[in-house]
Structure formats: structure tokens, C-alpha cells
PDB file of C-alpha atoms in Angstrom:
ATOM      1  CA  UNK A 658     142.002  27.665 112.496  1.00 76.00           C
ATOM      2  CA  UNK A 659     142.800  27.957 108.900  1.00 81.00           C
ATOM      3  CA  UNK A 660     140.389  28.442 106.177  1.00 85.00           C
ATOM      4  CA  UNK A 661     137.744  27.091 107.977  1.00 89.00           C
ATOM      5  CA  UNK A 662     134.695  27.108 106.070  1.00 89.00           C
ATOM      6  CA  UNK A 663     131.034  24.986 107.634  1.00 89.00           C
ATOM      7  CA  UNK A 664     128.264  24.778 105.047  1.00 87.00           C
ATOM      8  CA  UNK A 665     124.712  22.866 105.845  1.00 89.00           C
ATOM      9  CA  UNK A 666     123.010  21.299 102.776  1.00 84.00           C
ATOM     10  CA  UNK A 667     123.626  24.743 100.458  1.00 82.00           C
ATOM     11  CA  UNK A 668     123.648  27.324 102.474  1.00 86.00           C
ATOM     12  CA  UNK A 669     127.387  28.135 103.718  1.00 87.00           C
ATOM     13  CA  UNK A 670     127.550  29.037 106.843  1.00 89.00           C
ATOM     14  CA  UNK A 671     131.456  30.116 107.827  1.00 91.00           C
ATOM     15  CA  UNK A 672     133.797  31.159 104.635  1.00 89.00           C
ATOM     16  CA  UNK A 673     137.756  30.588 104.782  1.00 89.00           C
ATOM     17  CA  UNK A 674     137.845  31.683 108.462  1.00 90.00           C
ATOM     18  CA  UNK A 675     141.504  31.884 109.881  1.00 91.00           C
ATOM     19  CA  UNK A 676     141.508  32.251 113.635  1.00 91.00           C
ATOM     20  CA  UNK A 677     144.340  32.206 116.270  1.00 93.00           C
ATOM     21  CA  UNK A 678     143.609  32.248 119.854  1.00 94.00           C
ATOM     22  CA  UNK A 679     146.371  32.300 122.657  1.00 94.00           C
ATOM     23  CA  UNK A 680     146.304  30.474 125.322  1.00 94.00           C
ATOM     24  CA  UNK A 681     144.811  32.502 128.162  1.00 96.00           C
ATOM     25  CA  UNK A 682     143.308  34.374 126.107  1.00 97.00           C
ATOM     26  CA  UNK A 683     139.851  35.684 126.008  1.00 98.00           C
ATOM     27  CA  UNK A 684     138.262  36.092 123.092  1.00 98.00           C
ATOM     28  CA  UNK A 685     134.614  37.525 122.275  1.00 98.00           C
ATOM     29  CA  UNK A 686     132.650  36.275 119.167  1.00 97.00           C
ATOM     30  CA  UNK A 687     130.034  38.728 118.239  1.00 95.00           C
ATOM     31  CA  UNK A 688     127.598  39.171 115.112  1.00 90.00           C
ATOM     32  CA  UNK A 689     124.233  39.488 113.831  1.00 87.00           C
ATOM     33  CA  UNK A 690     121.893  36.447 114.184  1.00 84.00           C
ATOM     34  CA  UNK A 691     122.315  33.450 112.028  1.00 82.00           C
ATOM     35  CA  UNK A 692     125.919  34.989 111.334  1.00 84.00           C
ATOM     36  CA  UNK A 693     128.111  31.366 111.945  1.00 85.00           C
ATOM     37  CA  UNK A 694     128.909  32.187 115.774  1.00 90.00           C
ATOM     38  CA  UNK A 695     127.470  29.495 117.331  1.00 90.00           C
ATOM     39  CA  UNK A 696     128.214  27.112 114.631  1.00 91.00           C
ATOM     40  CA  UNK A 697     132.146  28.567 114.678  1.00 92.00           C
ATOM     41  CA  UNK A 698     131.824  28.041 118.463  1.00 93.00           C
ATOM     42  CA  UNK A 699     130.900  24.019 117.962  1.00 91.00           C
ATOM     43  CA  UNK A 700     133.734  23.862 115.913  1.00 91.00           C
ATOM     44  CA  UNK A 701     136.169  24.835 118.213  1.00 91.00           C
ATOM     45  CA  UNK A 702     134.539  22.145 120.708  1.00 91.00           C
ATOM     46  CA  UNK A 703     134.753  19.694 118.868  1.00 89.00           C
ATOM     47  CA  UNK A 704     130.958  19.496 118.424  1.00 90.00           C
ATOM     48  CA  UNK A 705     131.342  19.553 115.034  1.00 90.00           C
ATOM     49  CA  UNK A 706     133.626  19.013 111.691  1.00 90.00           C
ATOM     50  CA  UNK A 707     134.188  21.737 109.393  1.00 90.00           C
ATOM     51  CA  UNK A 708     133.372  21.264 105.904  1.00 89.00           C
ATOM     52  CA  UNK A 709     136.745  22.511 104.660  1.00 91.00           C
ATOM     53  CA  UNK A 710     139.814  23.210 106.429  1.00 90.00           C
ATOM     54  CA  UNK A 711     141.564  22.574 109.386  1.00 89.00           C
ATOM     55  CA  UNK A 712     140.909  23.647 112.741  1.00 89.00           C
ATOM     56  CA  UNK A 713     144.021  22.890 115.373  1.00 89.00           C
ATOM     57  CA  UNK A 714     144.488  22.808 118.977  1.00 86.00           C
ATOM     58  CA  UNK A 715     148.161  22.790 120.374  1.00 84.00           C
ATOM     59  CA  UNK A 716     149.368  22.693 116.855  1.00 84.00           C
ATOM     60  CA  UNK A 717     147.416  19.013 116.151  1.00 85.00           C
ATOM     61  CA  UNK A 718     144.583  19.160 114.095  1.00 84.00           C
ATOM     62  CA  UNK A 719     141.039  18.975 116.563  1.00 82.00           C
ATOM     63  CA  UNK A 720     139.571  15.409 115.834  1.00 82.00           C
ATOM     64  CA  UNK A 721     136.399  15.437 118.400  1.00 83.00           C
ATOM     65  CA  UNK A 722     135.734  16.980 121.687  1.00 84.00           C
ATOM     66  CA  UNK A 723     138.998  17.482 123.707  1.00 86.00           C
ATOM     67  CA  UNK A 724     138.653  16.358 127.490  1.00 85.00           C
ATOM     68  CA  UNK A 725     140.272  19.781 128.794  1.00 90.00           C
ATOM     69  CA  UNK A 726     137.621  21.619 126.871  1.00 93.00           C
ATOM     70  CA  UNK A 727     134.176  22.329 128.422  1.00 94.00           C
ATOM     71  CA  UNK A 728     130.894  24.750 127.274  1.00 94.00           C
ATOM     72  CA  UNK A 729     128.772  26.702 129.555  1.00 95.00           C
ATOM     73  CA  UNK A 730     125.518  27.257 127.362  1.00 92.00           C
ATOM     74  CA  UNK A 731     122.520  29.728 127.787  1.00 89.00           C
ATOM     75  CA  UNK A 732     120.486  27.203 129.552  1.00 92.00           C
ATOM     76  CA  UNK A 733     122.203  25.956 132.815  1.00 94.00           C
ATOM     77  CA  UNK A 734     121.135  22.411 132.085  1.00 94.00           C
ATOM     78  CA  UNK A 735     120.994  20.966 135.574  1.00 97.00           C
ATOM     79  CA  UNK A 736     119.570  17.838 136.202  1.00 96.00           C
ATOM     80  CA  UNK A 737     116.430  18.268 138.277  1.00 97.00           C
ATOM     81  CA  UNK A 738     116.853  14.915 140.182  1.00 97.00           C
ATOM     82  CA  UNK A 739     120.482  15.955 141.061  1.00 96.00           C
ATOM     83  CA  UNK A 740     121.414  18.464 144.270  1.00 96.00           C
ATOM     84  CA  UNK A 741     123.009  20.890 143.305  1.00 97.00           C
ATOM     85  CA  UNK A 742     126.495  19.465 144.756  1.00 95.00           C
ATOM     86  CA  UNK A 743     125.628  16.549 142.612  1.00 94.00           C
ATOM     87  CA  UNK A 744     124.713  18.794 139.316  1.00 95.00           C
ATOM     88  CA  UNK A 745     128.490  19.819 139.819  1.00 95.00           C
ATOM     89  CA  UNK A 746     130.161  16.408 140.398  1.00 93.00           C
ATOM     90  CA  UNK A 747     129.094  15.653 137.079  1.00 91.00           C
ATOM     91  CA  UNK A 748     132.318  17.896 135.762  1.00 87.00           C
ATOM     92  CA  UNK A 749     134.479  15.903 137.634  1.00 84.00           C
ATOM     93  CA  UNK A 750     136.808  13.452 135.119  1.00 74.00           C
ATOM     94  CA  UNK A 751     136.143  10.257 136.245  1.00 70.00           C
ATOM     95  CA  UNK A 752     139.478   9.848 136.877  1.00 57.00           C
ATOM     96  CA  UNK A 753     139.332  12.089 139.589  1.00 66.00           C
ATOM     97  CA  UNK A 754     135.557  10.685 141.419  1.00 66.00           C
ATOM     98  CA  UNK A 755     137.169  10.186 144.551  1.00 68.00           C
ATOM     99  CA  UNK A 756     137.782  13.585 145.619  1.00 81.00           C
ATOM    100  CA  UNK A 757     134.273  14.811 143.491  1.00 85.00           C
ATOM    101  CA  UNK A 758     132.673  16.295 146.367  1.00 89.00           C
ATOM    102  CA  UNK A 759     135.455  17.743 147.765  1.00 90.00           C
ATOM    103  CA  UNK A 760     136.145  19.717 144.698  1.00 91.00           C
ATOM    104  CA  UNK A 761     132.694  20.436 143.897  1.00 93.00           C
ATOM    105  CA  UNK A 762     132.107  21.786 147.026  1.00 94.00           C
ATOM    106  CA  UNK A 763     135.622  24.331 146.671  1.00 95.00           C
ATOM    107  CA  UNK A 764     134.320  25.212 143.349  1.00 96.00           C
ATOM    108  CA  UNK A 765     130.864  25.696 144.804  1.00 97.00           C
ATOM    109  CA  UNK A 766     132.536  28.610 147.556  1.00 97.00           C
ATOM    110  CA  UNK A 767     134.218  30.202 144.343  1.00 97.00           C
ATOM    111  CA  UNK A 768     130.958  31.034 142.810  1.00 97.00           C
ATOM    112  CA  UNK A 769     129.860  31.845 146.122  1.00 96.00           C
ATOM    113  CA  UNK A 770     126.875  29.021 146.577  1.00 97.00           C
ATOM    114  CA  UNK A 771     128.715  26.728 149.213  1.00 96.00           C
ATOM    115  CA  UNK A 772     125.321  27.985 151.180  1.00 97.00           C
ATOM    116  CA  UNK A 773     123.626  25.806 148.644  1.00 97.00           C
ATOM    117  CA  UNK A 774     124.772  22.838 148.061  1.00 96.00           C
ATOM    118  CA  UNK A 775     122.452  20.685 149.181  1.00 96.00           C
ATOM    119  CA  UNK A 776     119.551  22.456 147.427  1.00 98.00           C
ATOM    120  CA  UNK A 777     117.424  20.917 144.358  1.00 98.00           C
ATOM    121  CA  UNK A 778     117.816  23.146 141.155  1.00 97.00           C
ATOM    122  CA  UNK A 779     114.175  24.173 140.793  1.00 96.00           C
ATOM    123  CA  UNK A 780     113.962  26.376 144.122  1.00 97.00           C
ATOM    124  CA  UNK A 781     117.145  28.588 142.574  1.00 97.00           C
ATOM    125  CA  UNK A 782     117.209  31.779 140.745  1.00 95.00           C
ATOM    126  CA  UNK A 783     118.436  31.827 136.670  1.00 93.00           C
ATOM    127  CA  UNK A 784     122.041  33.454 138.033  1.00 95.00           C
ATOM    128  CA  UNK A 785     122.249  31.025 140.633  1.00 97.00           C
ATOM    129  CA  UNK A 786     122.049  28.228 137.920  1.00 97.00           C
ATOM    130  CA  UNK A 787     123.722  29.782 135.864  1.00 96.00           C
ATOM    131  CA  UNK A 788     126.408  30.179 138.755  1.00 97.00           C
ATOM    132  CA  UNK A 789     126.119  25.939 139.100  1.00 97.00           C
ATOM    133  CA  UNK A 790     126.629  25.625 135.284  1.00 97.00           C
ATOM    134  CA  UNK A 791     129.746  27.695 135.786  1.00 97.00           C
ATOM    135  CA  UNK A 792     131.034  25.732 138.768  1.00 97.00           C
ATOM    136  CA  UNK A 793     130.098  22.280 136.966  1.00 96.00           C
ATOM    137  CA  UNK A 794     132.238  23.749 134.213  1.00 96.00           C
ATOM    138  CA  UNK A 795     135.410  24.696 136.421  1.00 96.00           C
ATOM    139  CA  UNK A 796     135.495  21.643 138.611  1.00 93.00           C
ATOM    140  CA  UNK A 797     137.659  19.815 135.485  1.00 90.00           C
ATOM    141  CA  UNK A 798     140.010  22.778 135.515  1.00 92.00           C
ATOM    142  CA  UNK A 799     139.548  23.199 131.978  1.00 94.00           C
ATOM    143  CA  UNK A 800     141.943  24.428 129.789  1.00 95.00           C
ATOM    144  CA  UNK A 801     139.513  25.754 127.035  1.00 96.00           C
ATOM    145  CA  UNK A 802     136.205  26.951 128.251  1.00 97.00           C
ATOM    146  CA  UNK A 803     133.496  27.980 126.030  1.00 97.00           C
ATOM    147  CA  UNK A 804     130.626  30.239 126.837  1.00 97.00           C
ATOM    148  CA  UNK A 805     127.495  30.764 124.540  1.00 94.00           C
ATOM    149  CA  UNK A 806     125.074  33.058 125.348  1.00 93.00           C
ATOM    150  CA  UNK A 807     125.451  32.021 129.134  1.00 92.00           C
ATOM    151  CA  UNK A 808     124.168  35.559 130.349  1.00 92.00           C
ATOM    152  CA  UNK A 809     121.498  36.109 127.774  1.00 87.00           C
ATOM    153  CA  UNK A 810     118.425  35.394 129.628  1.00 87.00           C
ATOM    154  CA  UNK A 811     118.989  37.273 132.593  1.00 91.00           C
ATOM    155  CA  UNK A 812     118.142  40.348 134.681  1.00 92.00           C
ATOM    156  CA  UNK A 813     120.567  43.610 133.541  1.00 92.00           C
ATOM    157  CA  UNK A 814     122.380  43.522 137.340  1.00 93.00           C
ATOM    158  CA  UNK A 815     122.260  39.908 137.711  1.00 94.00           C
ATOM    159  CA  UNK A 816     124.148  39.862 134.074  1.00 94.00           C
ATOM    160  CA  UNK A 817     126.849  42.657 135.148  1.00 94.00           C
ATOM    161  CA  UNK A 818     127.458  40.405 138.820  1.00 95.00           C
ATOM    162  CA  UNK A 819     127.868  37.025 136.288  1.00 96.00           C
ATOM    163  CA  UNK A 820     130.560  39.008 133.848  1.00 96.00           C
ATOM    164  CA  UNK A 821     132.206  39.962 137.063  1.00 96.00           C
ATOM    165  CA  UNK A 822     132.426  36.533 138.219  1.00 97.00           C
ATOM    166  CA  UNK A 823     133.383  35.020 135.033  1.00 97.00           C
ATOM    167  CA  UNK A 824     136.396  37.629 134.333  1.00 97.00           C
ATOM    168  CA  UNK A 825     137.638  37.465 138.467  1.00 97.00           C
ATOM    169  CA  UNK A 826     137.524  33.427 137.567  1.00 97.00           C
ATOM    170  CA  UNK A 827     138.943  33.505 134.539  1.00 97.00           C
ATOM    171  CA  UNK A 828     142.193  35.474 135.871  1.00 96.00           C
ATOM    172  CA  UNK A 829     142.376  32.994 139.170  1.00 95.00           C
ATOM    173  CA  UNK A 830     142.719  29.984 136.912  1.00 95.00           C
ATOM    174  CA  UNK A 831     144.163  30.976 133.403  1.00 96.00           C
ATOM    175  CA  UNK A 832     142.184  29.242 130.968  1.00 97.00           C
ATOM    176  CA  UNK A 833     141.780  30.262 127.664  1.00 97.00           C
ATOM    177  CA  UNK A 834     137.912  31.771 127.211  1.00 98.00           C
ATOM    178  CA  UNK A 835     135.907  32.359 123.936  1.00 97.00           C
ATOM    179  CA  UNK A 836     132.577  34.156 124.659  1.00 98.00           C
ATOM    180  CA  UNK A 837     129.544  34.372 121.848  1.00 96.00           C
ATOM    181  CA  UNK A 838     127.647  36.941 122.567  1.00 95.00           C
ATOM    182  CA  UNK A 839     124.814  39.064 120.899  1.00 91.00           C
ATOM    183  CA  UNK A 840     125.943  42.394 123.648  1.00 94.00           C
ATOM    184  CA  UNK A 841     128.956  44.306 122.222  1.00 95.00           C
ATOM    185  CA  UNK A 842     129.192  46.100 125.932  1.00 96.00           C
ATOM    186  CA  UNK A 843     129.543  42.777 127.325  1.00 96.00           C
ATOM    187  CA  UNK A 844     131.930  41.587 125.093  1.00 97.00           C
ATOM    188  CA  UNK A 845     134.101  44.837 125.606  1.00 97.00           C
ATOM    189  CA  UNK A 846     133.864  44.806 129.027  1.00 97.00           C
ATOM    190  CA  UNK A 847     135.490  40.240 129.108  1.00 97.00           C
ATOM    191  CA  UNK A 848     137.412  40.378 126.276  1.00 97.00           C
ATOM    192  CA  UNK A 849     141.141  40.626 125.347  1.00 97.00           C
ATOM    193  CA  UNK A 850     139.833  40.887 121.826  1.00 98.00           C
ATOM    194  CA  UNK A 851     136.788  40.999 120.632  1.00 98.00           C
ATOM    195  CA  UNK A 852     135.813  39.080 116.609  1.00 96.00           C
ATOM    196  CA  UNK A 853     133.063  40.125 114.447  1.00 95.00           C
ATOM    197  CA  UNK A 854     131.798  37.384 112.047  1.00 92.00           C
ATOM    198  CA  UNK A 855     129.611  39.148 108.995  1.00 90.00           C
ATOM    199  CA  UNK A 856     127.833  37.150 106.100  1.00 86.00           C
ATOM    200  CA  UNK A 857     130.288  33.850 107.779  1.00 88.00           C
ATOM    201  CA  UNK A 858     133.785  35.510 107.564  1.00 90.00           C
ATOM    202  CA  UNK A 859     135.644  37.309 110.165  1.00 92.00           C
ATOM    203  CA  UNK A 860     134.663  41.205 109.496  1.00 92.00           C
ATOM    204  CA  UNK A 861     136.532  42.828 112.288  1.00 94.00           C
ATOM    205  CA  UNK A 862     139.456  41.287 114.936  1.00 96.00           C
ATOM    206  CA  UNK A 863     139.373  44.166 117.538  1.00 96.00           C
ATOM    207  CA  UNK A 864     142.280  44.175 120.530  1.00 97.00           C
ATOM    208  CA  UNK A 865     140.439  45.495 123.590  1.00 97.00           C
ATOM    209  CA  UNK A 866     143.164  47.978 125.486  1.00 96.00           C
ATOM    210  CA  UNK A 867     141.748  48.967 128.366  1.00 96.00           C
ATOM    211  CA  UNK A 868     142.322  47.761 132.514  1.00 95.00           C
ATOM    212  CA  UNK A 869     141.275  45.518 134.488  1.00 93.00           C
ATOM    213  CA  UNK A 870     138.781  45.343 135.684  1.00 90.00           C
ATOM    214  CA  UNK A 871     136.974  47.368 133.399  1.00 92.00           C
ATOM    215  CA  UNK A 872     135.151  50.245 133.907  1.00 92.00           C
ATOM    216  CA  UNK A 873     132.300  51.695 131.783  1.00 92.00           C
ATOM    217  CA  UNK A 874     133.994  55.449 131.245  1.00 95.00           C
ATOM    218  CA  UNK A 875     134.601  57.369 127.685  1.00 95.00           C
ATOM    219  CA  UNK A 876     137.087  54.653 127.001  1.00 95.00           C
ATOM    220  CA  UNK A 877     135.353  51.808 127.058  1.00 96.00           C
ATOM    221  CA  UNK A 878     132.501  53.352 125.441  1.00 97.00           C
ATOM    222  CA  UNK A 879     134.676  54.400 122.917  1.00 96.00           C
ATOM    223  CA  UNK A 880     135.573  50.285 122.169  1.00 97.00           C
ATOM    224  CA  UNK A 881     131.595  49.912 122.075  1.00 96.00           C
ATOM    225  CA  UNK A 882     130.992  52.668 119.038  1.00 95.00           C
ATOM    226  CA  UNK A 883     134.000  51.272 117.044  1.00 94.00           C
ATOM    227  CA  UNK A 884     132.497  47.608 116.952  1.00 95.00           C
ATOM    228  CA  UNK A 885     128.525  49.009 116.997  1.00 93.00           C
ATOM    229  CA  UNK A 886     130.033  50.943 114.114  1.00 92.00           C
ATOM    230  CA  UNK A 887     131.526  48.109 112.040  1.00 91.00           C
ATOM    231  CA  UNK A 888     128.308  46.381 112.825  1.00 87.00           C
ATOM    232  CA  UNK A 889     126.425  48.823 111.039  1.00 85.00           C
ATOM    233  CA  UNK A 890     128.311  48.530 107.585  1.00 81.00           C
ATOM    234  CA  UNK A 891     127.092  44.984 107.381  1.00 62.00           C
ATOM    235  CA  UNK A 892     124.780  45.528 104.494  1.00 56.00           C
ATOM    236  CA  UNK A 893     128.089  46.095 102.274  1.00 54.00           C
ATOM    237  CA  UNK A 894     128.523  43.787  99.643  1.00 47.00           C
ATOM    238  CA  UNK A 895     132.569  42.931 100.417  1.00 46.00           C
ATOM    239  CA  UNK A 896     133.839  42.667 103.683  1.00 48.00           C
ATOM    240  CA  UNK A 897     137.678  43.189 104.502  1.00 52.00           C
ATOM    241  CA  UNK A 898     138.778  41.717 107.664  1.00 54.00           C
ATOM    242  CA  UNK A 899     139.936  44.699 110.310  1.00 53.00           C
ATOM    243  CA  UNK A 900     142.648  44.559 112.691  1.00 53.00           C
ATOM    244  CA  UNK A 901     142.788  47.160 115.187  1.00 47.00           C
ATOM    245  CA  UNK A 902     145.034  48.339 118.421  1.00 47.00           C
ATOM    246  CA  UNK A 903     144.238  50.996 120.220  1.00 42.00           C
TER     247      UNK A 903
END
């Protein structure tokens, strides 16, 4: 994206933002509330136009939602009426019904809920919809998936056994991921890099160095205090874009 800036009414929301992400990638979003990330997030779905500038995927400028592109949200948003089996046919292209079940079902063992397939979403727990959203998500084979706050409303363990899954996942298939997140640790501990947007511009473009998989030692906490710390100066009145590589 270049110079992307999103304003509502008079409040402006994202400033010249310039953004690359490679493909593969996986890129964490993080920031205060009410900071743009969400709103920059739409915009790279195709949710939503920018007010100024140009956003492009595959060097073409993004005009609407892109059919290898799909969003995993906070809420699992699972049709109640729908098995569970069902809830993930729905990711299926169209072009591709006959064999829905069939790959529902395979993406159903990756998340490990083949057991449940034929289950109604209200007697499931919030990780094991969440765990549906992700397979309805991944039975496209997406090339761009987008994840906000998927992890937010649950349980610490349940949340560390999701970022797990998402990261094992994520290498398996190869498609590009950008996370928002309010939790720095869990953005440290998916992402190749991890972005800071402060007062709607990009405050901090951190490269995380560290194996896979990650573990929480002096080295990843050590990722943690540099973006906690950068966090912190946010009450400055100018903010200079960081690049770091450690």
C-alpha cells in the first residue's frame, strides 16, 4: 500500500500509510485501541476503500474483496442451524461444491475436530468454534488470510493451543497471514514482523528473528520489551516510523 490514508466524516483515521507484505509472509498489526488496525485490516480485504491512495495486490490496484482472500474474526460466526461440517462447506468456492464435504471434512482433521462434524455449534467450546471458523477459512485454500482478534475472547491455554495451530497451519499451506492483535506476546510469538500503527501511521515495522517454533526464553522476551517499549512513547507528539533487525 502506498500512502494510504482512511478518514470517517472528520476524524482521520490512517495517515499516508505505506505497507509491503510478502507473500507468505506473516505479518502482526498491533496498537492502542481506536488506533486504524481494524480499519487498515478492512482495507486490505477489500471491505473497504481508502480515502486516499492506493492499496495493491499482485501489483494491481485492490478494487473489492479478492476471492483468494478470506477473514477469520473474533466471533466464530457459525450458523446455528448449520452442523458443523455444514458451517465449513460454506468456504468452499462454489466452483468447487462437489467435493465440499470431502474437503471440509480433511480440513476438519487438520484442526483436529473430524470427531465433530456432525455436531450443532451451540454444544461446542469458544476454541472449538473458533477452530470451525479457522477450518471454514482454509477449506478455499486462501492465498491471503486475515485474522482479527480471533483469539481475544478466550481462556490463556486455550489461546496459546489456537496460536500453535494457526502458525503449524500457516507453514503447511503457505499463505500469506496478517494478524491484528491487542497482545504484543502473541504477536511476537506468529509473526515474521510485527507493525505498530500510532495516532493512524505506521510507528514501528519490527522483523521478528527468532525460530520456529517459538519459544518464550530471554529472546523472545526481549522482542516483547522493544515493541511494549515503543508502545509506551505514544504520547509523543511526532512519530518516526522504525525499522528494526535484530
Amino acid at each position: 500500500m502506498v500512502d494510504v490514508s482512511k478518514r470517517f466524516a472528520e476524524k482521520e483515521v490512517l495517515r499516508n500509510v505505506r505497507l509491503s507484505i510478502a507473500g507468505g509472509e506473516f505479518v502482526a498489526i498491533v496498537g492502542r485501541s481506536g488506533c486504524g488496525k481494524s480499519t487498515l485490516l478492512r482495507l486490505i480485504a477489500g471491505l473497504d476503500r481508502p480515502t486516499g491512495g492506493v492499496l495493491y495486490r499482485d501489483a494491481v490496484p485492490v478494487d473489492g474483496i479478492d476471492p483468494d482472500t478470506r477473514i477469520m474474526f473474533q466471533d466464530a460466526r457459525l450458523l446455528p442451524w448449520k452442523t458443523v461440517l455444514d458451517n465449513v462447506c460454506i468456504g468452499v468456492p462454489r466452483w468447487k461444491a462437489a467435493a465440499a464435504k470431502a474437503k471440509a471434512y480433511a480440513v476438519l482433521q487438520q484442526v483436529g475436530l473430524e470427531d465433530r462434524a456432525d455436531d450443532w455449534p451451540s454444544v461446542l467450546s469458544g476454541g472449538q468454534r473458533q477452530r470451525v471458523a479457522l477450518a471454514r477459512a482454509l477449506v478455499g485454500a486462501p492465498r491471503l488470510l486475515l485474522f482479527d482478534e480471533p483469539l481475544g475472547a478466550l481462556d490463556a491455554l486455550t489461546r496459546i493451543e489456537m496460536q500453535r495451530l494457526i502458525e503449524r497451519l500457516w507453514r503447511q499451506h503457505g499463505f500469506t497471514a496478517v494478524l491484528v492483535t491487542h497482545d504484543v506476546s502473541e504477536a511476537v510469538a506468529l509473526a515474521d514482523r510485527v507493525v505498530l500503527i500510532e495516532k493512524g501511521k505506521v510507528a514501528l515495522d519490527l522483523r521478528i528473528t527468532l525460530a520456529r517454533p517459538r519459544v518464550r526464553d530471554s529472546g523472545f522476551a526481549h522482542f516483547e520489551r522493544l515493541i511494549l517499549e515503543r508502545v509506551m512513547q505514544s504520547d509523543q507528539d511526532h512519530i518516526e516510523p522504525q525499522e528494526y533487525e535484530i
